[in-house]
mmCIF file with all atom_site columns, C-alpha atoms in Angstrom:
data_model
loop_
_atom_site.group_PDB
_atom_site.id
_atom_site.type_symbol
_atom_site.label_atom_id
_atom_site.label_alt_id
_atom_site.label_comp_id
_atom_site.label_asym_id
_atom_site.label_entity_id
_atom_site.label_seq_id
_atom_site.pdbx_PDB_ins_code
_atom_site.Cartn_x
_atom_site.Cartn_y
_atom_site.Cartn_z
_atom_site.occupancy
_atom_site.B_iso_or_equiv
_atom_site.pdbx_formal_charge
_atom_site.auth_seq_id
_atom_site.auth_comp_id
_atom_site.auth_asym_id
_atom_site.auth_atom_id
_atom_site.pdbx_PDB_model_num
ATOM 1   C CA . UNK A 1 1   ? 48.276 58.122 119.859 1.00 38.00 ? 1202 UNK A CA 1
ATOM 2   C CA . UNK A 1 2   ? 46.354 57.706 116.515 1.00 40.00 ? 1203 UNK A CA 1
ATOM 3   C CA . UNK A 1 3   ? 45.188 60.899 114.720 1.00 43.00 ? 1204 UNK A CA 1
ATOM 4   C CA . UNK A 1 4   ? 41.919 59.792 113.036 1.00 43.00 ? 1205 UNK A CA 1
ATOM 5   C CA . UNK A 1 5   ? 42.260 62.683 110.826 1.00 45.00 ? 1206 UNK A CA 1
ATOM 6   C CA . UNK A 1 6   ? 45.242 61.005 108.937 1.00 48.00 ? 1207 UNK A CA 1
ATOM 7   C CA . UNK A 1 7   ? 44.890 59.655 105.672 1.00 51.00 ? 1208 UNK A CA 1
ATOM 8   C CA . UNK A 1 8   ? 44.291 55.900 106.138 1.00 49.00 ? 1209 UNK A CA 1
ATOM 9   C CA . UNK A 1 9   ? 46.334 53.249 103.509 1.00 51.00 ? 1210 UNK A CA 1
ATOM 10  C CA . UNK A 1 10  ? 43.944 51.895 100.960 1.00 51.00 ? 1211 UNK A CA 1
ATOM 11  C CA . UNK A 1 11  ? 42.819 48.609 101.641 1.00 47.00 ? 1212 UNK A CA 1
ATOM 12  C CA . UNK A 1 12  ? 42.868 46.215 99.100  1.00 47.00 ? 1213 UNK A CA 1
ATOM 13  C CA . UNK A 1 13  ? 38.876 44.996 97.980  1.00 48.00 ? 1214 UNK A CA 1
ATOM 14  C CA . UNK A 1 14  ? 38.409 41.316 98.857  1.00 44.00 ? 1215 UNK A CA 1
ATOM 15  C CA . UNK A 1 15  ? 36.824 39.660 96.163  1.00 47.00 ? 1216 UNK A CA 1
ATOM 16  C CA . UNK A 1 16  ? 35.436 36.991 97.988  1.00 51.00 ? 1217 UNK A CA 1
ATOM 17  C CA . UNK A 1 17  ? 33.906 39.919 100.474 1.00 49.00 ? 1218 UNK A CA 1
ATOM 18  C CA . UNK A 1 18  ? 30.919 41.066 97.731  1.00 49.00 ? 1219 UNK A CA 1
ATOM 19  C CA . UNK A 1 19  ? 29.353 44.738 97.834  1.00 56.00 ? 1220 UNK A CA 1
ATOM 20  C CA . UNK A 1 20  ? 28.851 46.955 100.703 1.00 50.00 ? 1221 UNK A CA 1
ATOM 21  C CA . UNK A 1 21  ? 25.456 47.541 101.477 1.00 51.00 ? 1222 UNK A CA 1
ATOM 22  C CA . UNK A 1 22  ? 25.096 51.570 101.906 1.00 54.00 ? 1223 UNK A CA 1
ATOM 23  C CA . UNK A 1 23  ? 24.588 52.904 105.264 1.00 52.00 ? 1224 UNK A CA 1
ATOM 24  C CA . UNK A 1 24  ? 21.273 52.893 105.959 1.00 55.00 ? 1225 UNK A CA 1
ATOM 25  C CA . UNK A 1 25  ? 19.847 56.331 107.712 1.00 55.00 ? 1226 UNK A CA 1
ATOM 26  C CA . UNK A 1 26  ? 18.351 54.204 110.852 1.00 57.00 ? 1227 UNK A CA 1
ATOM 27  C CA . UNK A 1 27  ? 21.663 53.599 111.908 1.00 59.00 ? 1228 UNK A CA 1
ATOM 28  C CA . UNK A 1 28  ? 22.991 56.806 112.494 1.00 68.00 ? 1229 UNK A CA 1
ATOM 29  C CA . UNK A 1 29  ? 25.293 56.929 115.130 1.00 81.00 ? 1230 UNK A CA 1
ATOM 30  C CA . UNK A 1 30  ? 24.076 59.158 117.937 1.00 83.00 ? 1231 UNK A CA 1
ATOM 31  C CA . UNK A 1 31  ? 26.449 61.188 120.213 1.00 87.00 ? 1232 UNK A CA 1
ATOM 32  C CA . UNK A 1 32  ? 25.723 60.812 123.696 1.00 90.00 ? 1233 UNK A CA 1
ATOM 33  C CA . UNK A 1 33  ? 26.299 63.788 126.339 1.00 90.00 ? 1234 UNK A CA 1
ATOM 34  C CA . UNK A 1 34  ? 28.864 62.824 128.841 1.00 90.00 ? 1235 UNK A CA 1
ATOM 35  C CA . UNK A 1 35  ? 26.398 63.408 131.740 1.00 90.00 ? 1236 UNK A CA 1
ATOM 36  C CA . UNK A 1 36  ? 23.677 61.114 130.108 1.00 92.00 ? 1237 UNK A CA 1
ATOM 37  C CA . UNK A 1 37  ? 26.348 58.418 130.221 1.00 92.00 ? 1238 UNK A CA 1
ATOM 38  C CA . UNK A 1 38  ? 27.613 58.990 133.447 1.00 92.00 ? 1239 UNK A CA 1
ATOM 39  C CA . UNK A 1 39  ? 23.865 59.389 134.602 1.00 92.00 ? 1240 UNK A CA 1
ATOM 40  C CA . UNK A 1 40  ? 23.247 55.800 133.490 1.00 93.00 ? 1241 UNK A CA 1
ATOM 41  C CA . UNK A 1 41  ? 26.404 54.477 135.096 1.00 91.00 ? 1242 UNK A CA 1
ATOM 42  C CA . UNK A 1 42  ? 25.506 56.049 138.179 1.00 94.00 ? 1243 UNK A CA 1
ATOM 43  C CA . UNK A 1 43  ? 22.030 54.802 137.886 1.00 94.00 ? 1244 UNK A CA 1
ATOM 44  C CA . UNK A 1 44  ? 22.524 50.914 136.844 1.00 95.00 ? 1245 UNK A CA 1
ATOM 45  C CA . UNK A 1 45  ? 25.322 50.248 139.967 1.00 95.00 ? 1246 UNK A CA 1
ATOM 46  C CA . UNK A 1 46  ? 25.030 53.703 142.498 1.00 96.00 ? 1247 UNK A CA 1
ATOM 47  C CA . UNK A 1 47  ? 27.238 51.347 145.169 1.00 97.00 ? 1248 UNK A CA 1
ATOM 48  C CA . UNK A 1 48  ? 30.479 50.695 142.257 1.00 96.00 ? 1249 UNK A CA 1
ATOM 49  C CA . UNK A 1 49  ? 33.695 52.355 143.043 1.00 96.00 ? 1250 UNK A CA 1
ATOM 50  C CA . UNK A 1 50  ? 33.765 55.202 140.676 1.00 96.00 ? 1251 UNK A CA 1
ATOM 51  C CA . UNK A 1 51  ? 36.809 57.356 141.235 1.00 96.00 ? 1252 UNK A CA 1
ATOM 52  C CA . UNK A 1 52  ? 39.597 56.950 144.047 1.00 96.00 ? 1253 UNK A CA 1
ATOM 53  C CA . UNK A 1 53  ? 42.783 58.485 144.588 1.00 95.00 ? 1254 UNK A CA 1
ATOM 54  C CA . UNK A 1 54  ? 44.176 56.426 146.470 1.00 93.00 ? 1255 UNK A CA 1
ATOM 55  C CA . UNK A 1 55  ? 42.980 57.169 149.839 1.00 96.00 ? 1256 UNK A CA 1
ATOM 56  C CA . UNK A 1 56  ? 39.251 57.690 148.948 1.00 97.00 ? 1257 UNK A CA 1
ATOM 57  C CA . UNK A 1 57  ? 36.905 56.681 146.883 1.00 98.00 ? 1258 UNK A CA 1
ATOM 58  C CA . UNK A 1 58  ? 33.469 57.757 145.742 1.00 97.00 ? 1259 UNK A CA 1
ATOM 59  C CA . UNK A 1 59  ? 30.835 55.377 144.546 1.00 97.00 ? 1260 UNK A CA 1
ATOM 60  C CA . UNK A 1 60  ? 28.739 56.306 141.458 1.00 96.00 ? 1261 UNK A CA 1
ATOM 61  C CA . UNK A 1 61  ? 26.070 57.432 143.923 1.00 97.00 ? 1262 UNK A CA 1
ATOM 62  C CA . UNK A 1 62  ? 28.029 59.762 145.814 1.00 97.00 ? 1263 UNK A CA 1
ATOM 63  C CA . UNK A 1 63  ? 30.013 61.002 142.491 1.00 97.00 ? 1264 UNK A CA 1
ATOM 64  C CA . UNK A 1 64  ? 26.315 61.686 141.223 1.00 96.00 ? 1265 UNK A CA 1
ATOM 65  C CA . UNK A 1 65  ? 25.079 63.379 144.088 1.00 97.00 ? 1266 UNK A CA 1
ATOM 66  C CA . UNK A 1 66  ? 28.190 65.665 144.498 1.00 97.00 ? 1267 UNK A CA 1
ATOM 67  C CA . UNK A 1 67  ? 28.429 66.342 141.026 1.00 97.00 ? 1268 UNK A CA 1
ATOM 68  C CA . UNK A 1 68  ? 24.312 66.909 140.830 1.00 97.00 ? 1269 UNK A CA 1
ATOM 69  C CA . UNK A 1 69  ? 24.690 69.544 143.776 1.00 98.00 ? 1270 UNK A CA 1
ATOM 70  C CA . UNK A 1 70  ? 27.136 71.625 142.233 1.00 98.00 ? 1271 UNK A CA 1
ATOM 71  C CA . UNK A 1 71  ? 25.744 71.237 138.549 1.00 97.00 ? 1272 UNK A CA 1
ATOM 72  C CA . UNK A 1 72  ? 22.343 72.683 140.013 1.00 97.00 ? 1273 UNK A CA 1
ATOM 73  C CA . UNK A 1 73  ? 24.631 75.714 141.434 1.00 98.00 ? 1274 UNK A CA 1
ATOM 74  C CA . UNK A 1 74  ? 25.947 76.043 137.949 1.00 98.00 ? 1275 UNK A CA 1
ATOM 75  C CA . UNK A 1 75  ? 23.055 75.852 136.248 1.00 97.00 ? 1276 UNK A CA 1
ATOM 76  C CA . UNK A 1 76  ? 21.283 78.289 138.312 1.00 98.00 ? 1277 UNK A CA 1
ATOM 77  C CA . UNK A 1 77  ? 24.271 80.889 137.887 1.00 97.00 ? 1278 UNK A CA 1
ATOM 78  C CA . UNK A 1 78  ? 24.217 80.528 134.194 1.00 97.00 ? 1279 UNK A CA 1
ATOM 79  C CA . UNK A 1 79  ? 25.801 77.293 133.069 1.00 97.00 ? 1280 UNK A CA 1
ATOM 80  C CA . UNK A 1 80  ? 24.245 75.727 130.428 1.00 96.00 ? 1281 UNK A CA 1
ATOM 81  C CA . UNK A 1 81  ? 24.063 75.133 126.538 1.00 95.00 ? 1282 UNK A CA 1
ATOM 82  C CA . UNK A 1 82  ? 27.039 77.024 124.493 1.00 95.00 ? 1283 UNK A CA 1
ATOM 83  C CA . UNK A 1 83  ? 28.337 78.161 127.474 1.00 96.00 ? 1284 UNK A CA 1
ATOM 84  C CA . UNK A 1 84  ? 31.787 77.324 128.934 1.00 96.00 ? 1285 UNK A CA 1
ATOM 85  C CA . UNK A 1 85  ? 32.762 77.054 132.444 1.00 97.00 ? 1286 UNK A CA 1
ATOM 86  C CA . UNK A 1 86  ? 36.556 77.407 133.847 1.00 96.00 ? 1287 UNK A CA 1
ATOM 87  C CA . UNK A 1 87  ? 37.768 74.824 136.170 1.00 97.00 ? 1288 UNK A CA 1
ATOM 88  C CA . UNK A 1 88  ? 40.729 76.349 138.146 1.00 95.00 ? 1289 UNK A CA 1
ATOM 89  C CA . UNK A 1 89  ? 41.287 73.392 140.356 1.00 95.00 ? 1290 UNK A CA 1
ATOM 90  C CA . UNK A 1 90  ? 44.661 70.895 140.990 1.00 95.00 ? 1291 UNK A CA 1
ATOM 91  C CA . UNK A 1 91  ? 44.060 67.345 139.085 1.00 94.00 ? 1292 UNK A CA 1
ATOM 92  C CA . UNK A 1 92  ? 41.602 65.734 141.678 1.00 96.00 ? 1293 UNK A CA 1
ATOM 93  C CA . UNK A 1 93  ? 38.783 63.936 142.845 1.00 97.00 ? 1294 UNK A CA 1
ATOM 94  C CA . UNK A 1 94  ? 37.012 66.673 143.585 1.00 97.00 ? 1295 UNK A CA 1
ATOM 95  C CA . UNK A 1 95  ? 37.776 68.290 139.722 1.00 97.00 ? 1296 UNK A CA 1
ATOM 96  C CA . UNK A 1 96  ? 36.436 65.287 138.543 1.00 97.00 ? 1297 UNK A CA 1
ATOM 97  C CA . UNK A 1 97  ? 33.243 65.778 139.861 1.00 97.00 ? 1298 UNK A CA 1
ATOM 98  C CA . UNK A 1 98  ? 32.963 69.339 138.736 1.00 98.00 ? 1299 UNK A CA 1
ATOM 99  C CA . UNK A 1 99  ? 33.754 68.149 135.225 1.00 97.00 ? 1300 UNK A CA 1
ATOM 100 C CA . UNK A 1 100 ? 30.838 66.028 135.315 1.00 97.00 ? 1301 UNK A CA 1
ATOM 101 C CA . UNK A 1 101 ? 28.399 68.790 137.204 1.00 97.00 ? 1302 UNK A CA 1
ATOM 102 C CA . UNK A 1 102 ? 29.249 70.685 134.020 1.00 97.00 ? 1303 UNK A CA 1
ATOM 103 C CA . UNK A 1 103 ? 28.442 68.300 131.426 1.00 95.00 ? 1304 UNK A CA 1
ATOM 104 C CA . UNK A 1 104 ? 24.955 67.464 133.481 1.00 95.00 ? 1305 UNK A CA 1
ATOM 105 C CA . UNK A 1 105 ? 24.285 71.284 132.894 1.00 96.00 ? 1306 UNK A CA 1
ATOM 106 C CA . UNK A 1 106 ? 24.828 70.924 129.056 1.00 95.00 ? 1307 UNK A CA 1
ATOM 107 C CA . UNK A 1 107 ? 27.776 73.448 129.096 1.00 96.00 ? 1308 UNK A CA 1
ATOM 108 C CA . UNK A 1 108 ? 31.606 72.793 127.801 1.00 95.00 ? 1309 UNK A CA 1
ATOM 109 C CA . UNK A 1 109 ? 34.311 72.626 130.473 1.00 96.00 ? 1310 UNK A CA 1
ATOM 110 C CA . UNK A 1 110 ? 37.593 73.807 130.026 1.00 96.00 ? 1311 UNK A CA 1
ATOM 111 C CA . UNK A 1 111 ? 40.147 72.730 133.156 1.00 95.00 ? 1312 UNK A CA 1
ATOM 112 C CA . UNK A 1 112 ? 42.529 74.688 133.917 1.00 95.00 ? 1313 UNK A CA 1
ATOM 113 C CA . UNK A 1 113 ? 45.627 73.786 136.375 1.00 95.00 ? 1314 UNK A CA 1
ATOM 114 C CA . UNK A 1 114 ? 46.122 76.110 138.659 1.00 94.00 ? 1315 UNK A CA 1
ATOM 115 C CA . UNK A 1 115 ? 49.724 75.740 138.606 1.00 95.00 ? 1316 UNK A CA 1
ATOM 116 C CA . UNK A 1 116 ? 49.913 76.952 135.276 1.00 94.00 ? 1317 UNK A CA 1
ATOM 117 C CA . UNK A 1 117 ? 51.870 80.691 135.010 1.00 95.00 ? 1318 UNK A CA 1
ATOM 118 C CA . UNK A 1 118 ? 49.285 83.232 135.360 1.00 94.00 ? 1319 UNK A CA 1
ATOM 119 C CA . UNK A 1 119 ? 49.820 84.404 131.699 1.00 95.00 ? 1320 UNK A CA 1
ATOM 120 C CA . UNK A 1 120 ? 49.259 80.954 130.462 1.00 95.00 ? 1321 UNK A CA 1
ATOM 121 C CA . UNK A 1 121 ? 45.643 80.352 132.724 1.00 93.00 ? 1322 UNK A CA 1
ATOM 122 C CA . UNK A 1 122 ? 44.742 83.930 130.865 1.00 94.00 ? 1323 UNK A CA 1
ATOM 123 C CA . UNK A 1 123 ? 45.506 83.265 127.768 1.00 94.00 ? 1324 UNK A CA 1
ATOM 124 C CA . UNK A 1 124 ? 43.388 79.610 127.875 1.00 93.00 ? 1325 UNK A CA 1
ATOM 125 C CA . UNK A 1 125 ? 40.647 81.923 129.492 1.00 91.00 ? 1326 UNK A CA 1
ATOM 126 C CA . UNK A 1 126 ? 40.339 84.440 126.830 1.00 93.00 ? 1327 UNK A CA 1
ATOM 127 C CA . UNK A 1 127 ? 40.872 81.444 123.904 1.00 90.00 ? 1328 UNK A CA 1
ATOM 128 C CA . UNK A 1 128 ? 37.892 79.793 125.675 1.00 85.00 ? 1329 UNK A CA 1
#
């Protein structure tokens, strides 16, 4: 794993490689929300394998529409913006698609394995 907070070796400057132009502000790089990207992957090829586990698998389409479902559920019960939502489910398909009905709402997930001991799951919850 590479921490990209670790101080990097200096390079060497190439003489032959000239001045580095300055970044210029057009260029910014702009975070994209998960959902927006998964929205576009879902929208470009609906009918592409998206997720399996080995006896299923979901196409982007279905992936989309389950996930839209429950993110609308979400939304409408609070999820959102600077919000977080808990997702006490066992590594799955099905968790997922609720990871991605939270990020269409805007809000953080935070999963949460159900076989975790109790103290631990509470501890995440009230860190959260």
């Amino acid at each position: 794993m590479t921490d990209l907070h670790a101080p990097r070796p200096a390079t060497p400057a190439s003489p032959a490689a000239g001045p580095v132009p300055p970044a210029r502000a057009d260029h910014a790089t702009r975070h994209v929300p998960l959902g927006e990207v998964f929205t576009g992957w879902a929208t470009r090829d609906p009918h592409a394998p998206a997720v399996t586990d080995g006896r299923r698998t979901w196409s982007y389409g279905e992936l989309a529409r389950r996930a839209g479902r429950l993110g609308a559920h979400l939304a409408a019960n609070g999820a959102g913006p600077e919000r977080t939502v808990a997702l006490v489910l066992p590594r799955s398909m099905e968790l997922i698609a609720a990871e991605l009905a939270v990020a269409l709402t805007g809000a953080a997930f935070l999963p949460v394995d159900p076989d975790y001991p109790a103290e631990r799951r509470e501890l995440m919850l009230a860190d959260a």
